[in-house]
C-alpha cells in the first residue's frame, strides 16, 4: 500500500520569500510523483511530475521539486512567491504497476503582503 | 473552454431528492474518475472508468451510482443522500489508466445535503 504525508497543513510566508512544501511517501514499489495546486473554488491543476530521469523537475509558475529516493521525499520549492500562489497544494503518488493515485492531505500556502 | 467541465457548480438537495452530476471532457482521454473532497480529509477516489467500463469502485455506498455512456461523458446519479455526503465532487480524466498519465480535473460540484 502507498501513503503520502504532508507534514505542514498550513504554511504562511511573505511575498518574495522562498518556500518549501514537504512531501514524504511510503511505497513498496517504484512510484511516480506529482504535485497539484488547487485555487479557491477550482479543481486541481498539475504543477509538475516525476516519472523517471533527472531527480529535479521543473513545473509551471516557477515551481520545482526534487525526488529523493533514499529519503522517500518529493519536496516542492519556489525561490520567490507571489500573492497569486496562495492556494492548497497536494502531493500525490501512483505505483508503476497500476496502483491508483494516492493524494496527501494538502498544504495551504498563504502568501502575505 | 476548459478541458474538463462539470455541471452544476453548486447543488443543494434534500435527503429524499434525486439529482445527477455531469462531467464532460474535451481532451480525447480514455479514462474518467469521480473523486470526493471533504474538508480536512484527503481526496477519496470513488469510481474509475476506462473506455466506458467501470474498472474500480472503492466501496462507495449504493446511493451513488455512476454512468459513463461514452468516453467523453461521466455522470454521478445521487439518491437518498445523507448530510455527511456534503462535499466537493471532482471529476477527472486521463489519457489512460496507466499511472504515469496525469489526471486533469474539472472545477467540481459543491454539493450540500440538507
PDB file of C-alpha atoms in Angstrom:
ATOM      1  CA  UNK A   1       0.000   0.000   0.000  1.00  0.00           C
ATOM      2  CA  UNK A   2       1.056   3.540  -0.615  1.00  0.00           C
ATOM      3  CA  UNK A   3       0.668   6.606   1.563  1.00  0.00           C
ATOM      4  CA  UNK A   4       1.567  10.275   1.359  1.00  0.00           C
ATOM      5  CA  UNK A   5       2.405  12.599   4.216  1.00  0.00           C
ATOM      6  CA  UNK A   6       2.387  16.360   4.027  1.00  0.00           C
ATOM      7  CA  UNK A   7       3.559  17.383   7.453  1.00  0.00           C
ATOM      8  CA  UNK A   8       2.597  21.045   7.185  1.00  0.00           C
ATOM      9  CA  UNK A   9      -1.117  21.685   6.976  1.00  0.00           C
ATOM     10  CA  UNK A  10      -0.553  25.442   6.678  1.00  0.00           C
ATOM     11  CA  UNK A  11       2.451  27.476   5.557  1.00  0.00           C
ATOM     12  CA  UNK A  12       2.332  31.281   5.825  1.00  0.00           C
ATOM     13  CA  UNK A  13       5.093  33.139   4.007  1.00  0.00           C
ATOM     14  CA  UNK A  14       5.739  36.724   2.998  1.00  0.00           C
ATOM     15  CA  UNK A  15       5.669  37.774  -0.633  1.00  0.00           C
ATOM     16  CA  UNK A  16       9.000  37.347  -2.480  1.00  0.00           C
ATOM     17  CA  UNK A  17      10.297  34.949   0.179  1.00  0.00           C
ATOM     18  CA  UNK A  18      11.295  31.375  -0.720  1.00  0.00           C
ATOM     19  CA  UNK A  19       9.055  28.473   0.239  1.00  0.00           C
ATOM     20  CA  UNK A  20       9.361  24.715   0.585  1.00  0.00           C
ATOM     21  CA  UNK A  21       6.353  22.432   0.935  1.00  0.00           C
ATOM     22  CA  UNK A  22       7.237  19.000   2.219  1.00  0.00           C
ATOM     23  CA  UNK A  23       6.020  15.674   0.919  1.00  0.00           C
ATOM     24  CA  UNK A  24       7.066  12.211   2.052  1.00  0.00           C
ATOM     25  CA  UNK A  25       5.691   8.980   0.716  1.00  0.00           C
ATOM     26  CA  UNK A  26       5.655   5.334   1.609  1.00  0.00           C
ATOM     27  CA  UNK A  27       5.504   2.609  -1.003  1.00  0.00           C
ATOM     28  CA  UNK A  28       6.726  -0.931  -1.502  1.00  0.00           C
ATOM     29  CA  UNK A  29       7.038  -0.410  -5.263  1.00  0.00           C
ATOM     30  CA  UNK A  30       8.521   2.184  -7.572  1.00  0.00           C
ATOM     31  CA  UNK A  31       6.390   5.277  -7.842  1.00  0.00           C
ATOM     32  CA  UNK A  32       5.511   8.210  -9.975  1.00  0.00           C
ATOM     33  CA  UNK A  33       5.179  11.513  -8.094  1.00  0.00           C
ATOM     34  CA  UNK A  34       3.049  14.573  -8.718  1.00  0.00           C
ATOM     35  CA  UNK A  35       2.276  17.974  -7.241  1.00  0.00           C
ATOM     36  CA  UNK A  36      -1.110  19.572  -7.842  1.00  0.00           C
ATOM     37  CA  UNK A  37      -2.384  23.043  -6.914  1.00  0.00           C
ATOM     38  CA  UNK A  38      -5.969  23.962  -6.077  1.00  0.00           C
ATOM     39  CA  UNK A  39      -7.021  27.598  -6.169  1.00  0.00           C
ATOM     40  CA  UNK A  40     -10.221  28.627  -4.365  1.00  0.00           C
ATOM     41  CA  UNK A  41     -13.397  27.326  -5.998  1.00  0.00           C
ATOM     42  CA  UNK A  42     -11.456  25.375  -8.595  1.00  0.00           C
ATOM     43  CA  UNK A  43     -10.341  21.832  -9.267  1.00  0.00           C
ATOM     44  CA  UNK A  44      -6.786  20.533  -9.019  1.00  0.00           C
ATOM     45  CA  UNK A  45      -4.208  21.598 -11.603  1.00  0.00           C
ATOM     46  CA  UNK A  46      -0.996  19.700 -12.321  1.00  0.00           C
ATOM     47  CA  UNK A  47       2.108  21.650 -11.281  1.00  0.00           C
ATOM     48  CA  UNK A  48       4.769  19.082 -12.093  1.00  0.00           C
ATOM     49  CA  UNK A  49       5.507  15.375 -12.191  1.00  0.00           C
ATOM     50  CA  UNK A  50       8.387  12.973 -11.714  1.00  0.00           C
ATOM     51  CA  UNK A  51       8.266   9.846 -13.842  1.00  0.00           C
ATOM     52  CA  UNK A  52      11.931   8.970 -14.314  1.00  0.00           C
ATOM     53  CA  UNK A  53      15.277  10.531 -15.168  1.00  0.00           C
ATOM     54  CA  UNK A  54      16.556  13.714 -13.557  1.00  0.00           C
ATOM     55  CA  UNK A  55      15.528  13.971  -9.924  1.00  0.00           C
ATOM     56  CA  UNK A  56      14.992  17.734 -10.196  1.00  0.00           C
ATOM     57  CA  UNK A  57      11.835  18.536 -12.081  1.00  0.00           C
ATOM     58  CA  UNK A  58      10.570  21.953 -13.058  1.00  0.00           C
ATOM     59  CA  UNK A  59       6.926  22.834 -13.328  1.00  0.00           C
ATOM     60  CA  UNK A  60       4.647  25.719 -14.091  1.00  0.00           C
ATOM     61  CA  UNK A  61       4.616  29.067 -12.280  1.00  0.00           C
ATOM     62  CA  UNK A  62       8.288  28.805 -11.272  1.00  0.00           C
ATOM     63  CA  UNK A  63       7.881  25.767  -9.017  1.00  0.00           C
ATOM     64  CA  UNK A  64      10.322  22.873  -8.893  1.00  0.00           C
ATOM     65  CA  UNK A  65      10.585  19.659  -6.896  1.00  0.00           C
ATOM     66  CA  UNK A  66      13.331  17.202  -6.124  1.00  0.00           C
ATOM     67  CA  UNK A  67      12.841  13.461  -5.870  1.00  0.00           C
ATOM     68  CA  UNK A  68      14.960  11.895  -3.133  1.00  0.00           C
ATOM     69  CA  UNK A  69      14.593   8.138  -3.193  1.00  0.00           C
ATOM     70  CA  UNK A  70      16.660   7.465  -0.063  1.00  0.00           C
ATOM     71  CA  UNK A  71      14.557   9.868   1.971  1.00  0.00           C
ATOM     72  CA  UNK A  72      11.327   8.989   0.122  1.00  0.00           C
ATOM     73  CA  UNK A  73      10.634  12.669  -0.332  1.00  0.00           C
ATOM     74  CA  UNK A  74       9.423  14.959  -3.102  1.00  0.00           C
ATOM     75  CA  UNK A  75       9.533  18.468  -1.666  1.00  0.00           C
ATOM     76  CA  UNK A  76       8.170  21.408  -3.656  1.00  0.00           C
ATOM     77  CA  UNK A  77      10.096  24.675  -3.786  1.00  0.00           C
ATOM     78  CA  UNK A  78       9.822  28.160  -5.201  1.00  0.00           C
ATOM     79  CA  UNK A  79      12.574  30.773  -4.735  1.00  0.00           C
ATOM     80  CA  UNK A  80      10.228  33.772  -4.620  1.00  0.00           C
ATOM     81  CA  UNK A  81       6.473  33.518  -4.064  1.00  0.00           C
ATOM     82  CA  UNK A  82       3.723  35.853  -5.210  1.00  0.00           C
ATOM     83  CA  UNK A  83       0.362  36.675  -3.690  1.00  0.00           C
ATOM     84  CA  UNK A  84      -1.202  34.678  -6.533  1.00  0.00           C
ATOM     85  CA  UNK A  85       0.499  31.494  -5.258  1.00  0.00           C
ATOM     86  CA  UNK A  86      -1.916  31.412  -2.331  1.00  0.00           C
ATOM     87  CA  UNK A  87      -3.663  28.045  -2.736  1.00  0.00           C
ATOM     88  CA  UNK A  88      -3.823  24.455  -1.499  1.00  0.00           C
ATOM     89  CA  UNK A  89      -1.033  22.183  -2.690  1.00  0.00           C
ATOM     90  CA  UNK A  90      -1.388  18.400  -2.934  1.00  0.00           C
ATOM     91  CA  UNK A  91       1.333  15.807  -3.327  1.00  0.00           C
ATOM     92  CA  UNK A  92       0.314  12.532  -4.974  1.00  0.00           C
ATOM     93  CA  UNK A  93       1.935   9.203  -5.752  1.00  0.00           C
ATOM     94  CA  UNK A  94       0.999   6.345  -8.022  1.00  0.00           C
ATOM     95  CA  UNK A  95       2.575   2.960  -8.366  1.00  0.00           C
ATOM     96  CA  UNK A  96       4.364   1.970 -11.545  1.00  0.00           C
ATOM     97  CA  UNK A  97       2.490  -1.318 -11.650  1.00  0.00           C
ATOM     98  CA  UNK A  98      -1.039   0.001 -11.884  1.00  0.00           C
ATOM     99  CA  UNK A  99      -1.745   1.177  -8.385  1.00  0.00           C
ATOM    100  CA  UNK A 100      -4.016   4.183  -8.283  1.00  0.00           C
ATOM    101  CA  UNK A 101      -3.171   7.726  -7.273  1.00  0.00           C
ATOM    102  CA  UNK A 102      -2.952   8.425  -3.552  1.00  0.00           C
ATOM    103  CA  UNK A 103      -3.156  12.058  -2.534  1.00  0.00           C
ATOM    104  CA  UNK A 104      -1.727  13.709   0.553  1.00  0.00           C
ATOM    105  CA  UNK A 105      -3.942  15.787   2.861  1.00  0.00           C
ATOM    106  CA  UNK A 106      -2.750  19.053   1.325  1.00  0.00           C
ATOM    107  CA  UNK A 107      -0.785  22.100   2.480  1.00  0.00           C
ATOM    108  CA  UNK A 108      -2.422  25.505   2.483  1.00  0.00           C
ATOM    109  CA  UNK A 109       0.092  28.118   1.336  1.00  0.00           C
ATOM    110  CA  UNK A 110      -0.787  31.663   2.349  1.00  0.00           C
ATOM    111  CA  UNK A 111       1.363  34.417   0.835  1.00  0.00           C
ATOM    112  CA  UNK A 112       1.254  37.585   2.883  1.00  0.00           C
ATOM    113  CA  UNK A 113       1.931  41.099   1.539  1.00  0.00           C
TER     114      UNK A 113
ATOM    115  CA  UNK B   1     -13.111  26.145 -22.947  1.00  0.00           C
ATOM    116  CA  UNK B   2     -11.684  24.126 -20.102  1.00  0.00           C
ATOM    117  CA  UNK B   3     -10.613  20.543 -20.711  1.00  0.00           C
ATOM    118  CA  UNK B   4     -12.952  19.038 -18.115  1.00  0.00           C
ATOM    119  CA  UNK B   5     -16.322  20.679 -17.476  1.00  0.00           C
ATOM    120  CA  UNK B   6     -18.575  19.872 -14.544  1.00  0.00           C
ATOM    121  CA  UNK B   7     -22.185  20.935 -14.030  1.00  0.00           C
ATOM    122  CA  UNK B   8     -23.744  22.175 -11.904  1.00  0.00           C
ATOM    123  CA  UNK B   9     -21.110  24.111  -9.939  1.00  0.00           C
ATOM    124  CA  UNK B  10     -23.325  24.153  -6.847  1.00  0.00           C
ATOM    125  CA  UNK B  11     -26.152  21.861  -5.776  1.00  0.00           C
ATOM    126  CA  UNK B  12     -28.329  21.842  -2.698  1.00  0.00           C
ATOM    127  CA  UNK B  13     -30.569  18.832  -2.243  1.00  0.00           C
ATOM    128  CA  UNK B  14     -32.715  17.261   0.400  1.00  0.00           C
ATOM    129  CA  UNK B  15     -32.157  13.715   1.592  1.00  0.00           C
ATOM    130  CA  UNK B  16     -35.124  12.406  -0.413  1.00  0.00           C
ATOM    131  CA  UNK B  17     -34.179  14.064  -3.701  1.00  0.00           C
ATOM    132  CA  UNK B  18     -32.669  12.505  -6.792  1.00  0.00           C
ATOM    133  CA  UNK B  19     -30.134  14.521  -8.755  1.00  0.00           C
ATOM    134  CA  UNK B  20     -27.271  13.942 -11.167  1.00  0.00           C
ATOM    135  CA  UNK B  21     -23.827  15.461 -11.568  1.00  0.00           C
ATOM    136  CA  UNK B  22     -22.436  15.757 -15.074  1.00  0.00           C
ATOM    137  CA  UNK B  23     -18.864  15.749 -16.327  1.00  0.00           C
ATOM    138  CA  UNK B  24     -17.616  16.233 -19.873  1.00  0.00           C
ATOM    139  CA  UNK B  25     -14.027  16.088 -21.086  1.00  0.00           C
ATOM    140  CA  UNK B  26     -12.752  17.604 -24.323  1.00  0.00           C
ATOM    141  CA  UNK B  27      -9.236  16.158 -24.150  1.00  0.00           C
ATOM    142  CA  UNK B  28      -9.711  12.916 -26.053  1.00  0.00           C
ATOM    143  CA  UNK B  29      -8.936  10.921 -22.909  1.00  0.00           C
ATOM    144  CA  UNK B  30      -9.942   7.303 -22.371  1.00  0.00           C
ATOM    145  CA  UNK B  31     -10.255   7.238 -18.583  1.00  0.00           C
ATOM    146  CA  UNK B  32     -12.557   9.188 -16.265  1.00  0.00           C
ATOM    147  CA  UNK B  33     -12.785   9.384 -12.495  1.00  0.00           C
ATOM    148  CA  UNK B  34     -15.004  10.616  -9.674  1.00  0.00           C
ATOM    149  CA  UNK B  35     -13.325  11.917  -6.515  1.00  0.00           C
ATOM    150  CA  UNK B  36     -14.866  13.204  -3.293  1.00  0.00           C
ATOM    151  CA  UNK B  37     -13.142  16.084  -1.475  1.00  0.00           C
ATOM    152  CA  UNK B  38     -14.309  16.684   2.077  1.00  0.00           C
ATOM    153  CA  UNK B  39     -12.961  19.257   4.487  1.00  0.00           C
ATOM    154  CA  UNK B  40      -9.957  18.048   6.490  1.00  0.00           C
ATOM    155  CA  UNK B  41      -9.767  14.743   4.579  1.00  0.00           C
ATOM    156  CA  UNK B  42      -7.601  13.574   1.667  1.00  0.00           C
ATOM    157  CA  UNK B  43      -9.125  13.166  -1.762  1.00  0.00           C
ATOM    158  CA  UNK B  44     -11.124   9.957  -1.950  1.00  0.00           C
ATOM    159  CA  UNK B  45     -11.294   8.025  -5.197  1.00  0.00           C
ATOM    160  CA  UNK B  46     -14.860   6.849  -5.825  1.00  0.00           C
ATOM    161  CA  UNK B  47     -15.033   5.385  -9.323  1.00  0.00           C
ATOM    162  CA  UNK B  48     -12.789   4.812 -12.320  1.00  0.00           C
ATOM    163  CA  UNK B  49     -13.923   4.206 -15.889  1.00  0.00           C
ATOM    164  CA  UNK B  50     -11.614   3.115 -18.670  1.00  0.00           C
ATOM    165  CA  UNK B  51     -13.014   3.060 -22.194  1.00  0.00           C
ATOM    166  CA  UNK B  52     -16.504   3.313 -20.708  1.00  0.00           C
ATOM    167  CA  UNK B  53     -16.083   0.257 -18.492  1.00  0.00           C
ATOM    168  CA  UNK B  54     -16.023   0.633 -14.732  1.00  0.00           C
ATOM    169  CA  UNK B  55     -12.666  -0.639 -13.534  1.00  0.00           C
ATOM    170  CA  UNK B  56     -12.798   0.448  -9.918  1.00  0.00           C
ATOM    171  CA  UNK B  57     -15.448   1.018  -7.295  1.00  0.00           C
ATOM    172  CA  UNK B  58     -13.955   1.938  -3.945  1.00  0.00           C
ATOM    173  CA  UNK B  59     -16.642   0.599  -1.636  1.00  0.00           C
ATOM    174  CA  UNK B  60     -18.871   3.557  -2.370  1.00  0.00           C
ATOM    175  CA  UNK B  61     -22.425   3.386  -0.953  1.00  0.00           C
ATOM    176  CA  UNK B  62     -25.092   2.428  -3.447  1.00  0.00           C
ATOM    177  CA  UNK B  63     -26.766   5.815  -3.080  1.00  0.00           C
ATOM    178  CA  UNK B  64     -24.046   6.964  -5.503  1.00  0.00           C
ATOM    179  CA  UNK B  65     -24.472   5.477  -8.976  1.00  0.00           C
ATOM    180  CA  UNK B  66     -22.037   6.316 -11.789  1.00  0.00           C
ATOM    181  CA  UNK B  67     -22.734   6.167 -15.503  1.00  0.00           C
ATOM    182  CA  UNK B  68     -20.334   6.516 -18.416  1.00  0.00           C
ATOM    183  CA  UNK B  69     -22.245   6.463 -21.721  1.00  0.00           C
ATOM    184  CA  UNK B  70     -19.137   7.286 -23.786  1.00  0.00           C
ATOM    185  CA  UNK B  71     -15.521   8.219 -23.224  1.00  0.00           C
ATOM    186  CA  UNK B  72     -16.329  11.952 -23.094  1.00  0.00           C
ATOM    187  CA  UNK B  73     -19.161  11.930 -20.561  1.00  0.00           C
ATOM    188  CA  UNK B  74     -19.481  10.793 -16.977  1.00  0.00           C
ATOM    189  CA  UNK B  75     -22.430  11.107 -14.628  1.00  0.00           C
ATOM    190  CA  UNK B  76     -22.915  10.589 -10.928  1.00  0.00           C
ATOM    191  CA  UNK B  77     -26.519   9.849 -10.002  1.00  0.00           C
ATOM    192  CA  UNK B  78     -27.457  10.694  -6.432  1.00  0.00           C
ATOM    193  CA  UNK B  79     -30.413   9.486  -4.377  1.00  0.00           C
ATOM    194  CA  UNK B  80     -31.348   9.433  -0.695  1.00  0.00           C
ATOM    195  CA  UNK B  81     -28.102  11.085   0.323  1.00  0.00           C
ATOM    196  CA  UNK B  82     -27.023  11.814   3.884  1.00  0.00           C
ATOM    197  CA  UNK B  83     -25.735  15.123   5.294  1.00  0.00           C
ATOM    198  CA  UNK B  84     -22.233  13.615   5.561  1.00  0.00           C
ATOM    199  CA  UNK B  85     -22.242  13.302   1.763  1.00  0.00           C
ATOM    200  CA  UNK B  86     -21.915  17.086   1.527  1.00  0.00           C
ATOM    201  CA  UNK B  87     -18.579  17.714  -0.196  1.00  0.00           C
ATOM    202  CA  UNK B  88     -16.881  18.879  -3.358  1.00  0.00           C
ATOM    203  CA  UNK B  89     -17.204  16.224  -6.059  1.00  0.00           C
ATOM    204  CA  UNK B  90     -14.418  16.339  -8.600  1.00  0.00           C
ATOM    205  CA  UNK B  91     -14.354  14.709 -11.985  1.00  0.00           C
ATOM    206  CA  UNK B  92     -11.029  13.958 -13.647  1.00  0.00           C
ATOM    207  CA  UNK B  93      -9.803  12.370 -16.838  1.00  0.00           C
ATOM    208  CA  UNK B  94      -6.531  10.933 -18.052  1.00  0.00           C
ATOM    209  CA  UNK B  95      -5.200   9.646 -21.328  1.00  0.00           C
ATOM    210  CA  UNK B  96      -5.271   6.127 -19.946  1.00  0.00           C
ATOM    211  CA  UNK B  97      -5.312   4.385 -16.598  1.00  0.00           C
ATOM    212  CA  UNK B  98      -1.569   3.769 -16.648  1.00  0.00           C
ATOM    213  CA  UNK B  99      -0.336   5.734 -13.702  1.00  0.00           C
ATOM    214  CA  UNK B 100       2.242   7.896 -15.403  1.00  0.00           C
ATOM    215  CA  UNK B 101      -0.694   9.614 -17.082  1.00  0.00           C
ATOM    216  CA  UNK B 102      -1.586  12.725 -15.053  1.00  0.00           C
ATOM    217  CA  UNK B 103      -5.134  13.495 -14.014  1.00  0.00           C
ATOM    218  CA  UNK B 104      -6.905  16.549 -15.405  1.00  0.00           C
ATOM    219  CA  UNK B 105      -9.597  17.844 -13.064  1.00  0.00           C
ATOM    220  CA  UNK B 106     -12.788  19.799 -13.520  1.00  0.00           C
ATOM    221  CA  UNK B 107     -13.727  22.630 -11.158  1.00  0.00           C
ATOM    222  CA  UNK B 108     -16.039  20.399  -9.173  1.00  0.00           C
ATOM    223  CA  UNK B 109     -19.625  20.431  -7.967  1.00  0.00           C
ATOM    224  CA  UNK B 110     -20.141  21.732  -4.427  1.00  0.00           C
ATOM    225  CA  UNK B 111     -22.891  19.519  -3.008  1.00  0.00           C
ATOM    226  CA  UNK B 112     -24.831  20.367   0.129  1.00  0.00           C
ATOM    227  CA  UNK B 113     -27.275  17.813   1.505  1.00  0.00           C
ATOM    228  CA  UNK B 114     -29.866  19.268   3.864  1.00  0.00           C
TER     229      UNK B 114
END
